[in-house]
mmCIF file of C-alpha atoms in Angstrom:
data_model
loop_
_atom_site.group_PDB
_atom_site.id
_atom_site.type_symbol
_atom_site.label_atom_id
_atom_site.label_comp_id
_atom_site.label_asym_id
_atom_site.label_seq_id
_atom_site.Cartn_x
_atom_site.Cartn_y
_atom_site.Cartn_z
ATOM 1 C CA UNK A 1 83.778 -7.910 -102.867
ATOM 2 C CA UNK A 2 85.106 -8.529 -99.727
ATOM 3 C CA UNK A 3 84.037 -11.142 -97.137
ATOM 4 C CA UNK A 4 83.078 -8.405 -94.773
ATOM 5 C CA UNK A 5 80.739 -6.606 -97.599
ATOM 6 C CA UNK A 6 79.316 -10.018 -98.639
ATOM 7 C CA UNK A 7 78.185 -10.124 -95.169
ATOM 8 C CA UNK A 8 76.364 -7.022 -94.912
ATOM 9 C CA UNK A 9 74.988 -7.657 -98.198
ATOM 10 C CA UNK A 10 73.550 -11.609 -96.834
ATOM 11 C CA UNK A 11 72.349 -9.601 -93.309
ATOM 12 C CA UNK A 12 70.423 -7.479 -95.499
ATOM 13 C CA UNK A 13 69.069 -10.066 -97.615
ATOM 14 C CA UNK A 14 68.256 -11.688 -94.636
ATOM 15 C CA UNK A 15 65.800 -9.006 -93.603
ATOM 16 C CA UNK A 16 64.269 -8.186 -96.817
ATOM 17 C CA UNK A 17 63.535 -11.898 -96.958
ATOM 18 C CA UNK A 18 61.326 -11.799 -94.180
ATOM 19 C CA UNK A 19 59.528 -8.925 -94.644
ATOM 20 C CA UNK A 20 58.429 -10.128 -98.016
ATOM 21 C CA UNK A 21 57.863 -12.807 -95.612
ATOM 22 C CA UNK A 22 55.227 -11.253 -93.741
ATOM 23 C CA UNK A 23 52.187 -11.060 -95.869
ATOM 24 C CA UNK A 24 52.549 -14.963 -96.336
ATOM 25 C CA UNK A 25 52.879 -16.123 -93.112
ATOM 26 C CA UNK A 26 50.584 -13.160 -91.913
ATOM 27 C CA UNK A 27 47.578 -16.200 -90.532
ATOM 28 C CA UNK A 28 50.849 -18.495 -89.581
ATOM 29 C CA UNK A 29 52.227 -15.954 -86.720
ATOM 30 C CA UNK A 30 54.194 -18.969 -84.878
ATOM 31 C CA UNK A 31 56.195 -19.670 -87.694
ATOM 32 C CA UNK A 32 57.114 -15.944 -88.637
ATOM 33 C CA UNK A 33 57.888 -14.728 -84.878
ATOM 34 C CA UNK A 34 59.900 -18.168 -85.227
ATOM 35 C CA UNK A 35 62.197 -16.810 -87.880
ATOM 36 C CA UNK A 36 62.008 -13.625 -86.904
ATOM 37 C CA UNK A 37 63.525 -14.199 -83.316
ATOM 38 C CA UNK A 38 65.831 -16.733 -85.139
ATOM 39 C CA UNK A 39 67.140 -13.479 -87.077
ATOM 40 C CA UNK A 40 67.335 -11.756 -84.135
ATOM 41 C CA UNK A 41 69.001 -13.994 -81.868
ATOM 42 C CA UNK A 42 72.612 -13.938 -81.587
ATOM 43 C CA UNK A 43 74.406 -17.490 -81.736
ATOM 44 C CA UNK A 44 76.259 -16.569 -78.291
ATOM 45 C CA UNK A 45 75.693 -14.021 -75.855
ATOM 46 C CA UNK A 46 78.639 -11.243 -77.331
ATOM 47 C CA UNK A 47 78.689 -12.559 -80.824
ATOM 48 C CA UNK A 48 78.924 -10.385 -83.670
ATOM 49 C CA UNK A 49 75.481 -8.888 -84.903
ATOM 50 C CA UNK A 50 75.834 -10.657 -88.513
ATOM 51 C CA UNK A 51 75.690 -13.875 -86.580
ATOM 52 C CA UNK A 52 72.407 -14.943 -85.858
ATOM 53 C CA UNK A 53 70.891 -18.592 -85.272
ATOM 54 C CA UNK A 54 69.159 -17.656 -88.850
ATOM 55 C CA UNK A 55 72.050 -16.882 -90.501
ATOM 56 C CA UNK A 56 74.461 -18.591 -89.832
ATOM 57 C CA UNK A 57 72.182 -21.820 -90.196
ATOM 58 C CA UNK A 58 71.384 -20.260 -93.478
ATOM 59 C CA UNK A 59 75.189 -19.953 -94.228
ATOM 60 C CA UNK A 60 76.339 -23.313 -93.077
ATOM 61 C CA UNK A 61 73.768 -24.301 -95.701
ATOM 62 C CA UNK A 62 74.655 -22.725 -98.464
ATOM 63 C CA UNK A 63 78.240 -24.767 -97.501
ATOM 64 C CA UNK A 64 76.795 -27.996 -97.344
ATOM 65 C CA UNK A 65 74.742 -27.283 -100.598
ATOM 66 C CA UNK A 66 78.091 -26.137 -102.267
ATOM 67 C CA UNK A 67 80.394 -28.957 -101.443
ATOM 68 C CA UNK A 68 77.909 -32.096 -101.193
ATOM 69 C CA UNK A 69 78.187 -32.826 -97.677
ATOM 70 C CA UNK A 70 76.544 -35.722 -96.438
ATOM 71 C CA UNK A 71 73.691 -35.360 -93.534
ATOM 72 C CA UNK A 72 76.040 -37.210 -91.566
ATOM 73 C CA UNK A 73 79.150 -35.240 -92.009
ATOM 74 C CA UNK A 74 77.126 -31.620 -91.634
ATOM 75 C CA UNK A 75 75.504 -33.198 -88.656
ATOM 76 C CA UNK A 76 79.450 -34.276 -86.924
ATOM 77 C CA UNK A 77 80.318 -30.672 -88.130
ATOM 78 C CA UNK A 78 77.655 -28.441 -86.079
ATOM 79 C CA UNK A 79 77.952 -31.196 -82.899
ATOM 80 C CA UNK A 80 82.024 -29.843 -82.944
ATOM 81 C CA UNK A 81 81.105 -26.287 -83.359
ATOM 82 C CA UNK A 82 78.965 -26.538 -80.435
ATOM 83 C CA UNK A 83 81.367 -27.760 -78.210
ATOM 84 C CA UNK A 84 83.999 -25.528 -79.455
ATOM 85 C CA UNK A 85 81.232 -22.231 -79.175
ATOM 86 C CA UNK A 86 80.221 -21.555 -75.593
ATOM 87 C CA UNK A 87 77.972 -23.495 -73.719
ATOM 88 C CA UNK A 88 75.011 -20.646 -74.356
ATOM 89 C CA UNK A 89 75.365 -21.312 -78.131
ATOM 90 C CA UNK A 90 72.119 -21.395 -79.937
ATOM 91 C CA UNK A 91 73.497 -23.091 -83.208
ATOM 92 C CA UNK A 92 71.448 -26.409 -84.352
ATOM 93 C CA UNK A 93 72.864 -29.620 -83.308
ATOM 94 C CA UNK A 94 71.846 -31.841 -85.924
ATOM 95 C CA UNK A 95 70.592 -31.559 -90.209
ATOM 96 C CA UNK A 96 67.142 -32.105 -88.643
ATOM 97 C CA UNK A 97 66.792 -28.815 -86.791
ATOM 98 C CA UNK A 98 68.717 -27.283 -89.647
ATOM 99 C CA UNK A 99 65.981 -28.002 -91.514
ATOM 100 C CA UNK A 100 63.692 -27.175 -88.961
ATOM 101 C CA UNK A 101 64.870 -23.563 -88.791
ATOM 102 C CA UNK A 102 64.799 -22.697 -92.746
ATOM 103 C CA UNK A 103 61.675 -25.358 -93.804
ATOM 104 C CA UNK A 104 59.160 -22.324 -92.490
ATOM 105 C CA UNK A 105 60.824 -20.233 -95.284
ATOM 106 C CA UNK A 106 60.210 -21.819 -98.089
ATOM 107 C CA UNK A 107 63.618 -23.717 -98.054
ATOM 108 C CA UNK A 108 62.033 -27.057 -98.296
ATOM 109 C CA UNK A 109 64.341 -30.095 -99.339
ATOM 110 C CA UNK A 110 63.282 -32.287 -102.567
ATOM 111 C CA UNK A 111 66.204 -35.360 -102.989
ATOM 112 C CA UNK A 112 67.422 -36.160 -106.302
ATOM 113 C CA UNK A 113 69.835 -38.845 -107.943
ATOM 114 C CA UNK A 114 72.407 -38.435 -109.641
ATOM 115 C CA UNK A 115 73.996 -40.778 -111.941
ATOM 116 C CA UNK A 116 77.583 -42.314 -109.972
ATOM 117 C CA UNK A 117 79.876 -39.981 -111.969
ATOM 118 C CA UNK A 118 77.399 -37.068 -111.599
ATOM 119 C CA UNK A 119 77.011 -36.146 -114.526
ATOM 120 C CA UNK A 120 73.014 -36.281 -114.891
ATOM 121 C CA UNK A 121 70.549 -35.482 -112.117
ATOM 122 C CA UNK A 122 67.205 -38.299 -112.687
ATOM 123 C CA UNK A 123 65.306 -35.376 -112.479
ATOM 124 C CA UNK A 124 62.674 -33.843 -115.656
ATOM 125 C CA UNK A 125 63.371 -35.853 -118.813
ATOM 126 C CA UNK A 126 65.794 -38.155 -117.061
ATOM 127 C CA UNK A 127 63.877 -38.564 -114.189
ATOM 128 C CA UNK A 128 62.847 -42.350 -114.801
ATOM 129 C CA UNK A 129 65.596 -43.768 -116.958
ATOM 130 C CA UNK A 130 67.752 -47.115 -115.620
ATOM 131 C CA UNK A 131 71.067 -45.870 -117.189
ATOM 132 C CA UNK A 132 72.876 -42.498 -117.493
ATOM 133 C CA UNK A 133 72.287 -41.078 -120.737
ATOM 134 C CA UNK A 134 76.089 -39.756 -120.569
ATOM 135 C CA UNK A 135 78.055 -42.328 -118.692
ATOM 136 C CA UNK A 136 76.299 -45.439 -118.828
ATOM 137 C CA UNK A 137 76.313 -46.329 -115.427
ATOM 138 C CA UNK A 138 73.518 -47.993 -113.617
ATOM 139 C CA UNK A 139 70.801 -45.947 -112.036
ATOM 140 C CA UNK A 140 69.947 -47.675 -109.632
ATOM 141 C CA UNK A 141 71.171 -51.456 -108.940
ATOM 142 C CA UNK A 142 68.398 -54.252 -109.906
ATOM 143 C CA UNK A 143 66.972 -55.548 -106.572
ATOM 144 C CA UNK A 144 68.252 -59.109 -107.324
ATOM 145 C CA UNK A 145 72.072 -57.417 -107.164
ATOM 146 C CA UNK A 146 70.884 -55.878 -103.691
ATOM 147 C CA UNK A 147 70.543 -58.475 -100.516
ATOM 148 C CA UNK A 148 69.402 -57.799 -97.046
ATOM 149 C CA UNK A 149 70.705 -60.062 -94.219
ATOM 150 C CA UNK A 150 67.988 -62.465 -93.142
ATOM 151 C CA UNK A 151 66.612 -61.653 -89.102
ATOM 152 C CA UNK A 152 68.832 -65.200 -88.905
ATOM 153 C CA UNK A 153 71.768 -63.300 -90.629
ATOM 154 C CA UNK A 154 71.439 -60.374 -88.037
ATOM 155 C CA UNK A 155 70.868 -62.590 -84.866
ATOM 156 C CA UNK A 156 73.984 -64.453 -85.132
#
């Protein structure tokens, strides 16, 4: 499949996902005309119709999901795409109102650990285990190996 057809396939998605949509959020109308302008509104005035604020938030995602970006890093990413898009851009600026944009649609975010080598998410029958049932390492490091710099520490 090409990237152009994967496209048209995720735009259609897109709108079958929020008219299932509808009968859930039908006594929350502020949060589906929310996502439903989002759909509908281009990223730039002139942009391609597959590019809406919706998704292409959804999109840049799905990246960020993929590769195990950082909040920080996808955060520096959409600040330089909105100063190289035009000024009338409507892409989100930060992870927050990334989040803000898909959290109505069901696209909440639950954290998880994973051991260092990540080999084992702490998550079901690992969930409260010190060690890494594959590698060994430490979970998480005893709070005697972890020190905070005294108010002292920090004022000097």
């Amino acid at each position: 499949m090409t990237n152009n057809e994967e496209d048209d396939v995720h735009v259609d998605r897109l709108e079958k996902m929020i008219q299932d949509m509808e009968d859930h959020f039908m006594h929350q109308p502020d949060i589906l005309n929310s996502l439903v302008d989002d759909s509908k509104n281009l990223l730039y005035p002139g942009c391609n119709d597959k590019f809406s604020r919706l998704s292409t938030t959804l999109r840049l995602c799905k990246l960020k999901v993929k590769h195990s970006w950082s909040d920080k890093s996808f955060t520096e990413m959409l600040q330089l795409f909105g100063e190289i898009l035009l000024t009338s851009n409507v892409l989100p600026t930060s992870t927050y109102q990334t989040k803000k944009v898909l959290c109505p649609m069901g696209m909440n975010v639950k954290k998880m650990h994973a051991s260092p080598n990540d080999c084992v998410l702490f998550q079901n029958e690992h969930e409260d285990p010190d060690i890494c049932p594959k590698c060994h390492s430490i979970h998480f490091f005893p709070p005697q190996l972890v020190t905070k710099p005294t108010k002292k520490e920090l004022a000097k």
